Coordinates of C-alpha atoms in Angstrom, one line a residue:
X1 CA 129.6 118.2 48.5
X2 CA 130.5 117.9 52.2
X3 CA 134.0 116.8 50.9
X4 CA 134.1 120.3 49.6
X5 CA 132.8 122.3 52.4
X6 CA 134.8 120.9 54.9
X7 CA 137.8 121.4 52.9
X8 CA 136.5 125.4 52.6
X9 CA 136.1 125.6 56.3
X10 CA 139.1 124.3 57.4
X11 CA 140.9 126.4 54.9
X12 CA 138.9 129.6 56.1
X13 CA 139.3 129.0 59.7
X14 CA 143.1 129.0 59.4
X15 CA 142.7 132.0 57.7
X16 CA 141.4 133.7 60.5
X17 CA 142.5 132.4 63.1
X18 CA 144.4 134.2 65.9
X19 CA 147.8 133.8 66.7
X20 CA 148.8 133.3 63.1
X21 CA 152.5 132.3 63.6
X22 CA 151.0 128.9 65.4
X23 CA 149.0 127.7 62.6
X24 CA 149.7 125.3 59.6
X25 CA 147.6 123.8 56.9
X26 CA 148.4 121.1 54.9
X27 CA 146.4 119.7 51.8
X28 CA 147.9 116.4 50.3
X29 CA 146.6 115.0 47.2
X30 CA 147.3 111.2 47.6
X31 CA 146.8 108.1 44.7
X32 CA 145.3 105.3 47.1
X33 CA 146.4 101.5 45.4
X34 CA 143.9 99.1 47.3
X35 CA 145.6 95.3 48.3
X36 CA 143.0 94.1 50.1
X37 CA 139.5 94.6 50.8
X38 CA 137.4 91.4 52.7
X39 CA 133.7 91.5 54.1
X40 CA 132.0 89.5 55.5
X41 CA 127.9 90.6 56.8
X42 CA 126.9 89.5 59.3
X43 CA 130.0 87.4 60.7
X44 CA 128.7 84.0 60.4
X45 CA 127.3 81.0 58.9
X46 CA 124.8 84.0 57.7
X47 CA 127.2 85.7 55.9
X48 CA 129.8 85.0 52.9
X49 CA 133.2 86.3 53.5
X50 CA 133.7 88.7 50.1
X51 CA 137.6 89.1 48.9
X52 CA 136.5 91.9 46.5
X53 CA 140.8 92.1 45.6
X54 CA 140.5 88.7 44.7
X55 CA 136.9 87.8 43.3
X56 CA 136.1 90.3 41.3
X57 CA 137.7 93.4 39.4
X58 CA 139.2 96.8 40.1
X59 CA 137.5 99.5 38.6
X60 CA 140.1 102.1 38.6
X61 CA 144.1 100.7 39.2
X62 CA 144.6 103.7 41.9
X63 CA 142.0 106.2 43.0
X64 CA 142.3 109.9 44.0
X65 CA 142.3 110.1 48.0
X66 CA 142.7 113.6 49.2
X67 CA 143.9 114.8 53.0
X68 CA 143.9 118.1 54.4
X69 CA 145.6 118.7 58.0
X70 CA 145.0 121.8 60.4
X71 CA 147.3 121.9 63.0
X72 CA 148.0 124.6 65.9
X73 CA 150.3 124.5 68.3
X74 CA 151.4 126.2 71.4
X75 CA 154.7 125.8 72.7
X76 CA 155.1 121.9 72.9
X77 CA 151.1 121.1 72.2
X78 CA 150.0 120.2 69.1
X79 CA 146.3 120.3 68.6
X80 CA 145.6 118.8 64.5
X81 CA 142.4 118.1 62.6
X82 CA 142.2 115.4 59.7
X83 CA 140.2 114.7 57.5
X84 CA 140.6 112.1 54.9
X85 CA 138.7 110.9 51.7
X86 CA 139.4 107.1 50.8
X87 CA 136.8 104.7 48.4
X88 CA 137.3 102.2 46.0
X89 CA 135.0 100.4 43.4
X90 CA 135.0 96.7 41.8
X91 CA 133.3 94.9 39.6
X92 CA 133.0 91.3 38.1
X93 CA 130.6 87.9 38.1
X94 CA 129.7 86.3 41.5
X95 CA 131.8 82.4 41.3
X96 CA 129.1 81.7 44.0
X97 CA 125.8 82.7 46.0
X98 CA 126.7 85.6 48.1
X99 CA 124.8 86.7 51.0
X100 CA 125.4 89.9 52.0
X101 CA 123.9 92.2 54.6
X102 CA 120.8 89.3 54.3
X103 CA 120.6 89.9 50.5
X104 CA 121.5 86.9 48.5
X105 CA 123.6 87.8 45.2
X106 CA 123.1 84.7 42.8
X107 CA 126.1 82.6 40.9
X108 CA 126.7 84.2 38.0
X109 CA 125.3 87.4 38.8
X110 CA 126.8 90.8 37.7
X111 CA 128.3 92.6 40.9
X112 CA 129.3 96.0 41.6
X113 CA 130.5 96.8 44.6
X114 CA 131.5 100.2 46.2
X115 CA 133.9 100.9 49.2
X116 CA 134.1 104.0 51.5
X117 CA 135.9 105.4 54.3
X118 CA 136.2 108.8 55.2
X119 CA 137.5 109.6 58.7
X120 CA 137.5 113.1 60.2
X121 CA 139.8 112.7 63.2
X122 CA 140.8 115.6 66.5
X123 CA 144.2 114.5 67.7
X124 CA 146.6 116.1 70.6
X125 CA 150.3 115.6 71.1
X126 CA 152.7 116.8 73.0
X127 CA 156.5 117.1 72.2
X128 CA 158.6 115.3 74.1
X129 CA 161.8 116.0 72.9
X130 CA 162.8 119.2 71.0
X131 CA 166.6 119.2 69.7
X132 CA 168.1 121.6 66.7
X133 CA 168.3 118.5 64.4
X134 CA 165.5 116.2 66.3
X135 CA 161.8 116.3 67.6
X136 CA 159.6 113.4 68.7
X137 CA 155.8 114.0 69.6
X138 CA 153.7 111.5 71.5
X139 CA 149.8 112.0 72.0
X140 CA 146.6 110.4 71.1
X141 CA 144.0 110.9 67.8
X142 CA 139.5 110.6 68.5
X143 CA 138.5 109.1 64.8
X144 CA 135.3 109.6 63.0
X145 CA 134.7 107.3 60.6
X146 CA 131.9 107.5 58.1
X147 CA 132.3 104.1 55.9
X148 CA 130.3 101.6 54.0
X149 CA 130.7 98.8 51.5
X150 CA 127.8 97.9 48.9
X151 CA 127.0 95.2 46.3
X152 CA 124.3 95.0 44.0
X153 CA 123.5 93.6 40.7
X154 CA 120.5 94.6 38.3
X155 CA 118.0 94.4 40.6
X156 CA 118.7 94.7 44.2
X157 CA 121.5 96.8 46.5
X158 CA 122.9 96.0 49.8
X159 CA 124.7 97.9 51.6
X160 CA 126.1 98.6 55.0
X161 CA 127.2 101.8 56.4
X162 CA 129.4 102.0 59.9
X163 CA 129.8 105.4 61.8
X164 CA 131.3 105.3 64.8
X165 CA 134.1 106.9 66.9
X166 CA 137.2 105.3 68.1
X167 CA 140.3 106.3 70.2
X168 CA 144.0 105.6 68.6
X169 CA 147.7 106.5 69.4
X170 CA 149.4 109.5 67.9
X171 CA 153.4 109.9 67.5
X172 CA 155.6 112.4 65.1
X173 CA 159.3 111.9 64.9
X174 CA 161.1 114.6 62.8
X175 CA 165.4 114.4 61.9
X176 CA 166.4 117.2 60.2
X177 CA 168.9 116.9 57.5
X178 CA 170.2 119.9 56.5
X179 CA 168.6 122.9 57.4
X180 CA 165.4 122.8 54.8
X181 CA 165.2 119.0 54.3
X182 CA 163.9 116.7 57.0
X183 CA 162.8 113.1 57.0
X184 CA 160.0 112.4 59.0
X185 CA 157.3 109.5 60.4
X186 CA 154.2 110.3 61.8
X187 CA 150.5 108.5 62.1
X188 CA 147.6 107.1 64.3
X189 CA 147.4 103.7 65.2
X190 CA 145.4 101.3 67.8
X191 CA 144.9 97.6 67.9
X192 CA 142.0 95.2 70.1
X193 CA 140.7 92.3 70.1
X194 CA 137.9 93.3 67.8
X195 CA 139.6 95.2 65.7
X196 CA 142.7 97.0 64.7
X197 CA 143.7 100.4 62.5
X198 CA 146.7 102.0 61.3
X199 CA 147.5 105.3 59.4
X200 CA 151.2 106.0 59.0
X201 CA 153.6 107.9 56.8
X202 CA 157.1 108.1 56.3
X203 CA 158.9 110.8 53.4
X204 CA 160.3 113.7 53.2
X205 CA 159.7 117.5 54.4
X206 CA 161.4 120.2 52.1
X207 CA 161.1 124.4 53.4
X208 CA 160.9 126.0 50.1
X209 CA 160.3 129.2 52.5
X210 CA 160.1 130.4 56.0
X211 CA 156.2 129.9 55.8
X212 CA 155.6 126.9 53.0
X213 CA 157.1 123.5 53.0
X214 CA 156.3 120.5 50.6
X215 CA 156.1 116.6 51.7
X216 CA 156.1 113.8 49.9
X217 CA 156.5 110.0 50.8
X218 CA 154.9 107.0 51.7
X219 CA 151.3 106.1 53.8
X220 CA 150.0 103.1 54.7
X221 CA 146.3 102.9 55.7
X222 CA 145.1 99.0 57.4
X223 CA 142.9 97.9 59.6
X224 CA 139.2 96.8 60.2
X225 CA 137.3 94.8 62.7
X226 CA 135.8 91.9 63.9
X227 CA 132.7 91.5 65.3
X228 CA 129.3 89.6 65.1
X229 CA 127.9 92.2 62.9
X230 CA 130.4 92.3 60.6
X231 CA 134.0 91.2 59.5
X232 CA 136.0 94.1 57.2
X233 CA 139.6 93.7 56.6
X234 CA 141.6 96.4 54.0
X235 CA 145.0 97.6 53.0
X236 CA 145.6 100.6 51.2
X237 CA 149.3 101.7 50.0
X238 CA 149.5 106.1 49.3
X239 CA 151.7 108.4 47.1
X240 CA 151.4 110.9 49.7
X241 CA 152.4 114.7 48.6
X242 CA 151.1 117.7 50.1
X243 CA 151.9 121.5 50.5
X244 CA 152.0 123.0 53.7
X245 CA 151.4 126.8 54.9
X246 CA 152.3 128.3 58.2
X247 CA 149.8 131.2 59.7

């Protein structure tokens, strides 16, 4: 349901926004393939380190993972909300005792697991260079992220949600190619000590018309952290497409 709502909003607030011109919305409709998915809770001897890709079973081979983008710009600023939907689910027979999030999951015990992580992210960047065939854009991205990964077999559930903000790079290079197609890279990406994330995407920008353009390419999603807590680690690979409108 909030999915929904914030899609609404987003949609209506470009609507009627002022300054039309400097507006764009862009939903993409993406198929998310997981690689890799590894948790650990807590992050020791307390804990046993989970490789859901590897242990147990996918439920679905590729799952729906929608992104809508609302961007405005003035001149060379680029101010651009995200929000983006990404789970996965697994099941399968624990090999071993698992102990997660203090619950212990006994060999040979039916597992279900459930993975989410929706981020919902205020980005600004500024256009460094601006050429008739060539435009590069550097800034930097506040993440929300809203995630949490569950197990449970008949009769008990764990499961551990993370909220939490988090600052990352922002870039946007753009070669045009003719005068409606362009290739293009753009994403948010940051790396610690404790922990690391990246969203990119590379593919292909066509104007069908002065105000609507269509994309379509490639995005990689990675990262996770490190801590005490808790050790997550996952890899998702997009088909990224998406329609864009200029107000």
């Amino acid at each position: 349901m909030k999915r929904y709502l914030l899609i609404a909003l987003l949609f209506c607030f470009a609507i009627h926004a002022e300054a039309q011109s400097g507006w764009q919305i862009r939903l993409m409709p993406q198929v998310a393939f997981g690689t890799r998915n590894t948790v650990q809770r807590p992050n020791n001897e307390e804990g046993t380190r989970i490789f859901l890709n590897d242990d147990y079973n996918r439920k679905h081979n590729a799952s729906f993972s929608p992104r809508i983008e609302l961007k405005y710009n003035y001149k060379r600023h680029y101010v651009i909300l995200t929000a983006a939907w990404v789970s996965d689910s697994f099941e399968g027979v624990a090999k071993e005792d698992v102990l997660y999030d203090r619950q212990l999951f006994a060999t040979g015990s039916p597992i279900e697991a459930d993975y989410s992580f929706n981020t919902y992210r205020l980005g600004y960047r500024y256009r460094i260079l601006e050429r008739p065939r060539f435009n590069f854009e550097l800034g930097a991205t506040l993440l929300l992220r809203d995630a949490y990964i569950s197990l449970e077999d008949r009769d008990k559930k764990a499961k551990f949600s993370n909220v939490g903000v988090a600052p990352l790079l922002s870039y946007y290079i753009e070669w045009k190619a003719t005068e409606r197609l362009s290739l293009l890279s753009y994403g948010d990406a940051f790396a610690v000590k404790a922990g690391r994330a990246e969203d990119v995407f590379a593919g292909a920008k066509y104007q069908i018309t002065p105000m609507i353009s269509a994309t379509a390419g490639y995005r990689l999603l990675e990262g996770g952290s490190d801590s005490d807590r808790v050790y997550t680690m996952s890899a998702f690979h997009f088909l990224s497409m998406g329609i864009g409108v200029e107000f």
